Tab-separated table of C-alpha atoms in Angstrom:
chain	number	residue	atom	x	y	z
A	1	MET	CA	-118.433	-62.258	40.474
A	2	GLY	CA	-121.809	-63.528	39.417
A	3	LYS	CA	-120.315	-66.048	37.095
A	4	GLY	CA	-117.997	-67.242	39.780
A	5	CYS	CA	-120.961	-67.845	42.142
A	6	ILE	CA	-122.796	-69.666	39.397
A	7	THR	CA	-119.803	-71.909	38.683
A	8	VAL	CA	-119.348	-72.693	42.444
A	9	THR	CA	-123.133	-73.486	42.685
A	10	LYS	CA	-122.897	-75.673	39.635
A	11	TYR	CA	-120.014	-77.772	40.923
A	12	PHE	CA	-121.439	-78.003	44.373
A	13	LEU	CA	-124.723	-79.239	42.870
A	14	PHE	CA	-122.749	-81.854	40.875
A	15	LEU	CA	-121.039	-82.976	44.060
A	16	PHE	CA	-124.346	-83.338	45.972
A	17	ASN	CA	-125.833	-85.199	43.144
A	18	LEU	CA	-122.968	-87.559	43.152
A	19	LEU	CA	-123.533	-88.150	46.902
A	20	PHE	CA	-127.288	-88.498	46.248
A	21	PHE	CA	-126.501	-91.100	43.600
A	22	ILE	CA	-124.352	-93.050	46.197
A	23	PHE	CA	-127.062	-92.820	48.855
A	24	GLY	CA	-129.580	-94.072	46.342
A	25	ALA	CA	-127.304	-97.055	45.617
A	26	LEU	CA	-127.092	-97.734	49.377
A	27	ILE	CA	-130.907	-97.568	49.806
A	28	MET	CA	-131.382	-99.924	46.794
A	29	GLY	CA	-128.707	-102.237	48.210
A	30	PHE	CA	-130.511	-102.314	51.561
A	31	GLY	CA	-133.806	-103.187	49.805
A	32	LEU	CA	-132.110	-106.006	47.861
A	33	TRP	CA	-130.546	-107.285	51.146
A	34	VAL	CA	-133.956	-107.331	52.905
A	35	LEU	CA	-135.479	-109.193	49.886
A	36	PHE	CA	-132.756	-111.829	49.243
A	37	ASP	CA	-130.806	-112.308	52.529
A	38	ASN	CA	-131.357	-115.753	54.090
A	39	GLN	CA	-129.156	-115.617	57.125
A	40	SER	CA	-130.562	-112.833	59.221
A	41	PHE	CA	-133.639	-112.021	61.272
A	42	ILE	CA	-135.212	-110.174	58.310
A	43	SER	CA	-135.412	-113.415	56.192
A	44	VAL	CA	-137.641	-115.054	58.839
A	45	LEU	CA	-140.131	-112.191	58.367
A	46	HIS	CA	-140.131	-111.560	54.663
A	47	GLU	CA	-141.280	-115.077	53.771
A	48	SER	CA	-144.423	-114.603	55.881
A	49	SER	CA	-144.931	-110.895	56.133
A	50	HIS	CA	-146.507	-108.992	53.225
A	51	THR	CA	-145.489	-105.739	54.914
A	52	VAL	CA	-141.760	-106.543	54.885
A	53	LYS	CA	-141.902	-107.634	51.188
A	54	VAL	CA	-143.690	-104.414	50.270
A	55	ALA	CA	-141.175	-102.383	52.256
A	56	SER	CA	-138.246	-104.095	50.466
A	57	TYR	CA	-139.754	-103.284	47.036
A	58	ILE	CA	-140.286	-99.674	48.142
A	59	PHE	CA	-136.585	-99.381	49.208
A	60	ILE	CA	-135.528	-100.740	45.852
A	61	GLY	CA	-137.828	-98.400	44.047
A	62	VAL	CA	-136.759	-95.315	45.991
A	63	GLY	CA	-133.107	-96.249	45.686
A	64	SER	CA	-133.407	-96.742	41.905
A	65	LEU	CA	-135.217	-93.457	41.451
A	66	SER	CA	-132.667	-91.694	43.615
A	67	MET	CA	-129.841	-92.995	41.455
A	68	ALA	CA	-131.635	-91.883	38.303
A	69	MET	CA	-132.306	-88.408	39.755
A	70	GLY	CA	-128.696	-88.162	40.837
A	71	PHE	CA	-127.576	-88.970	37.330
A	72	PHE	CA	-129.935	-86.440	35.741
A	73	GLY	CA	-129.063	-83.839	38.308
A	74	CYS	CA	-125.390	-84.220	37.468
A	75	ILE	CA	-126.142	-83.763	33.723
A	76	GLY	CA	-128.441	-80.778	34.419
A	77	ALA	CA	-125.826	-79.137	36.696
A	78	ILE	CA	-122.852	-79.539	34.339
A	79	TYR	CA	-124.667	-78.448	31.157
A	80	GLU	CA	-127.044	-76.045	33.016
A	81	ILE	CA	-130.139	-77.584	31.366
A	82	ARG	CA	-133.068	-75.765	33.056
A	83	CYS	CA	-135.757	-78.378	32.326
A	84	LEU	CA	-133.638	-81.126	33.954
A	85	LEU	CA	-132.941	-78.936	36.977
A	86	GLY	CA	-136.703	-78.257	37.390
A	87	LEU	CA	-137.484	-81.993	36.933
A	88	TYR	CA	-134.739	-82.834	39.440
A	89	PHE	CA	-136.156	-80.427	42.054
A	90	THR	CA	-139.688	-81.779	41.640
A	91	CYS	CA	-138.550	-85.419	41.985
A	92	LEU	CA	-136.471	-84.613	45.019
A	93	LEU	CA	-139.383	-82.941	46.631
A	94	LEU	CA	-141.689	-85.882	45.987
A	95	ILE	CA	-139.037	-88.304	47.276
A	96	LEU	CA	-138.529	-86.290	50.463
A	97	ILE	CA	-142.351	-86.147	51.090
A	98	ALA	CA	-142.638	-89.924	50.546
A	99	GLN	CA	-139.771	-90.600	52.963
A	100	VAL	CA	-141.239	-88.354	55.642
A	101	THR	CA	-144.699	-89.970	55.169
A	102	ALA	CA	-143.201	-93.479	55.377
A	103	GLY	CA	-141.318	-92.523	58.595
A	104	VAL	CA	-144.433	-91.136	60.228
A	105	LEU	CA	-146.516	-94.182	59.200
A	106	ILE	CA	-143.833	-96.620	60.627
A	107	TYR	CA	-143.640	-94.596	63.830
A	108	PHE	CA	-147.415	-94.657	64.423
A	109	GLN	CA	-147.830	-98.237	63.257
A	110	ARG	CA	-144.904	-99.598	65.339
A	111	ASP	CA	-147.127	-101.462	67.784
A	112	ARG	CA	-148.975	-103.183	64.936
A	113	LEU	CA	-145.738	-104.098	63.317
A	114	LYS	CA	-144.422	-105.489	66.555
A	115	TYR	CA	-147.571	-107.539	66.993
A	116	GLU	CA	-147.329	-108.883	63.423
A	117	MET	CA	-143.726	-109.793	63.992
A	118	SER	CA	-144.543	-111.660	67.170
A	119	SER	CA	-147.410	-113.539	65.440
A	120	ILE	CA	-145.111	-114.624	62.602
A	121	ILE	CA	-142.329	-115.869	64.841
A	122	GLN	CA	-144.657	-117.678	67.245
A	123	GLY	CA	-146.571	-119.279	64.401
A	124	MET	CA	-143.288	-120.501	62.909
A	125	ILE	CA	-142.186	-121.980	66.263
A	126	ILE	CA	-145.495	-123.839	66.660
A	127	ASN	CA	-145.192	-125.426	63.212
A	128	TYR	CA	-141.380	-125.986	63.366
A	129	THR	CA	-140.108	-129.259	61.954
A	130	GLY	CA	-136.496	-128.526	61.266
A	131	LEU	CA	-136.906	-129.519	57.580
A	132	ASN	CA	-137.454	-126.005	56.137
A	133	ARG	CA	-133.998	-124.909	54.957
A	134	THR	CA	-134.904	-121.244	54.602
A	135	THR	CA	-137.146	-119.826	57.293
A	136	GLU	CA	-136.639	-122.431	60.073
A	137	HIS	CA	-132.891	-122.829	59.532
A	138	THR	CA	-132.509	-119.067	59.535
A	139	TRP	CA	-134.341	-118.892	62.880
A	140	ASP	CA	-131.970	-121.599	64.160
A	141	TYR	CA	-129.054	-119.449	63.060
A	142	ILE	CA	-130.532	-116.422	64.909
A	143	GLN	CA	-131.030	-118.387	68.092
A	144	LYS	CA	-127.524	-119.806	67.910
A	145	THR	CA	-125.715	-116.523	67.190
A	146	MET	CA	-127.847	-114.274	69.451
A	147	LYS	CA	-127.736	-116.906	72.268
A	148	CYS	CA	-131.544	-116.762	72.804
A	149	CYS	CA	-134.412	-119.213	72.841
A	150	GLY	CA	-137.919	-118.648	71.533
A	151	TRP	CA	-139.428	-115.225	70.958
A	152	THR	CA	-140.359	-114.148	74.519
A	153	GLY	CA	-138.614	-117.080	76.112
A	154	PRO	CA	-137.856	-120.873	75.935
A	155	GLY	CA	-141.485	-121.503	76.991
A	156	ASN	CA	-142.618	-120.661	73.430
A	157	TRP	CA	-141.307	-124.035	72.298
A	158	SER	CA	-143.680	-125.884	74.588
A	159	GLU	CA	-146.392	-124.966	72.072
A	160	ASN	CA	-144.543	-126.703	69.205
A	161	LEU	CA	-146.716	-129.517	67.730
A	162	LEU	CA	-143.942	-132.059	67.528
A	163	ILE	CA	-142.807	-131.398	71.122
A	164	LYS	CA	-146.315	-131.393	72.479
A	165	ASN	CA	-147.223	-134.758	70.841
A	166	ASN	CA	-143.999	-136.517	71.782
A	167	THR	CA	-143.285	-138.406	75.006
A	168	GLN	CA	-139.598	-137.595	74.914
A	169	LYS	CA	-138.105	-134.472	76.359
A	170	LEU	CA	-137.442	-132.448	73.207
A	171	TYR	CA	-136.151	-128.959	72.735
A	172	SER	CA	-134.773	-126.789	69.945
A	173	CYS	CA	-131.183	-127.808	69.215
A	174	SER	CA	-130.236	-124.183	68.363
A	175	CYS	CA	-131.309	-123.168	71.874
A	176	ARG	CA	-128.611	-125.297	73.376
A	177	ASN	CA	-126.537	-123.488	75.981
A	178	GLU	CA	-123.045	-125.027	75.550
A	179	SER	CA	-122.072	-123.941	79.047
A	180	LEU	CA	-124.671	-126.358	80.544
A	181	PRO	CA	-124.358	-130.135	80.645
A	182	GLY	CA	-126.482	-132.078	78.193
A	183	SER	CA	-126.681	-133.906	74.901
A	184	ASP	CA	-124.422	-133.250	71.865
A	185	VAL	CA	-124.567	-129.828	70.248
A	186	LYS	CA	-126.496	-129.478	67.022
A	187	ASN	CA	-127.415	-126.495	64.950
A	188	VAL	CA	-130.870	-127.382	63.608
A	189	GLY	CA	-133.827	-129.603	64.412
A	190	LEU	CA	-135.068	-130.927	67.749
A	191	CYS	CA	-132.871	-132.560	70.361
A	192	GLU	CA	-133.732	-135.009	73.127
A	193	ASN	CA	-132.818	-134.407	76.768
A	194	LEU	CA	-132.875	-137.090	79.490
A	195	SER	CA	-133.479	-134.784	82.429
A	196	ASP	CA	-136.348	-132.366	83.146
A	197	GLU	CA	-133.924	-129.380	83.208
A	198	LEU	CA	-133.372	-128.350	79.555
A	199	PRO	CA	-129.957	-127.016	78.698
A	200	VAL	CA	-131.196	-124.009	76.827
A	201	TYR	CA	-130.824	-120.207	76.930
A	202	GLU	CA	-133.282	-118.456	79.175
A	203	THR	CA	-133.376	-115.195	77.247
A	204	GLY	CA	-136.045	-114.686	74.555
A	205	CYS	CA	-134.903	-113.448	71.127
A	206	ILE	CA	-137.111	-110.397	71.371
A	207	THR	CA	-134.768	-109.047	73.970
A	208	SER	CA	-131.720	-109.564	71.709
A	209	VAL	CA	-133.497	-108.010	68.765
A	210	GLU	CA	-134.526	-104.952	70.711
A	211	LYS	CA	-131.015	-104.637	72.040
A	212	TRP	CA	-129.636	-104.740	68.453
A	213	LEU	CA	-132.113	-102.077	67.354
A	214	ARG	CA	-131.159	-99.817	70.312
A	215	GLU	CA	-127.405	-100.211	69.514
A	216	ASN	CA	-127.886	-99.478	65.782
A	217	CYS	CA	-130.661	-96.894	66.123
A	218	ALA	CA	-128.213	-93.986	65.953
A	219	VAL	CA	-126.627	-95.399	62.764
A	220	ILE	CA	-130.027	-95.887	61.080
A	221	LEU	CA	-131.214	-92.438	62.184
A	222	GLY	CA	-127.918	-90.870	60.986
A	223	ILE	CA	-128.274	-92.390	57.535
A	224	CYS	CA	-131.865	-91.188	57.240
A	225	VAL	CA	-130.982	-87.639	58.360
A	226	GLY	CA	-127.927	-87.639	56.051
A	227	VAL	CA	-130.103	-88.528	53.065
A	228	ALA	CA	-132.631	-85.912	53.951
A	229	VAL	CA	-129.917	-83.160	54.276
A	230	VAL	CA	-128.376	-84.062	50.917
A	231	GLU	CA	-131.879	-83.868	49.361
A	232	LEU	CA	-132.611	-80.482	50.878
A	233	LEU	CA	-129.244	-79.030	49.817
A	234	GLY	CA	-129.754	-80.519	46.332
A	235	MET	CA	-133.160	-78.793	46.061
A	236	ILE	CA	-131.786	-75.445	47.199
A	237	LEU	CA	-128.803	-75.546	44.850
A	238	SER	CA	-130.912	-76.740	41.892
A	239	MET	CA	-133.334	-73.787	42.367
A	240	CYS	CA	-130.489	-71.314	42.586
A	241	LEU	CA	-128.883	-72.603	39.454
A	242	CYS	CA	-132.155	-72.947	37.644
A	243	LYS	CA	-132.907	-69.188	38.205
A	244	SER	CA	-129.395	-68.197	37.067
A	245	VAL	CA	-129.705	-70.182	33.875
A	246	VAL	CA	-132.242	-67.639	32.479
A	247	GLN	CA	-129.414	-65.088	32.279
A	248	GLU	CA	-126.939	-67.467	30.687
A	249	ASP	CA	-126.035	-67.912	27.019
A	250	TYR	CA	-128.135	-70.808	25.744
A	251	THR	CA	-125.780	-71.393	22.796
A	252	LYS	CA	-123.621	-73.561	25.113
A	253	VAL	CA	-126.513	-75.931	25.921
A	254	PRO	CA	-126.144	-79.151	23.955
A	255	LYS	CA	-128.699	-79.864	21.279
A	256	TYR	CA	-130.359	-83.188	21.568
């Protein structure tokens, strides 16, 4: 009966390590997306925000470590290698502590992060020329797809240096509301309008971003809780198997 329980524990631990390996790959993939994606809201931030860059490297590091720990956990579970199981438990504990700490810091620093985000976007709008094919064109893509204008509203564009110093009625082309009459529709740059009423969206992009976060909050939270549950189960199973290995026959452990 004891051997049967040990076998079940061993293969359950192998299964959880496999899931942990997959979650690690997802976390690393998310970090790579944050770092290299150039067609989403994130890319506007990571070119100017040191915090976002550091966060992407942390995600990549945690994901890589999680994948390595999942691999070693699988080996330790199948061959019942006690030192690998102990190392696996320790690393899982450290990763879990780091994740909880990061979550707490993000929660208590959320106002600061929001302020930093607002400063970056508004600074980019002020210096917008339409020639930067990374940050500025990504912001144009966001305004176009989210159907918004400016950060808090279209009034942010009145601070743009080119618009302020030009006698023509200029506005951001990607803000163009196609349901309103006006000039030809363009995706990037600044457009001229003959009348005082600009054919632009009235909603600021901060509203669209917050709406996206609210709609996807459950998914993000679910992924975080899922990773934490897998980590806790892995720690419990590794400790149970690690204790049982003391009573096992060590002749079956591979010699390296």
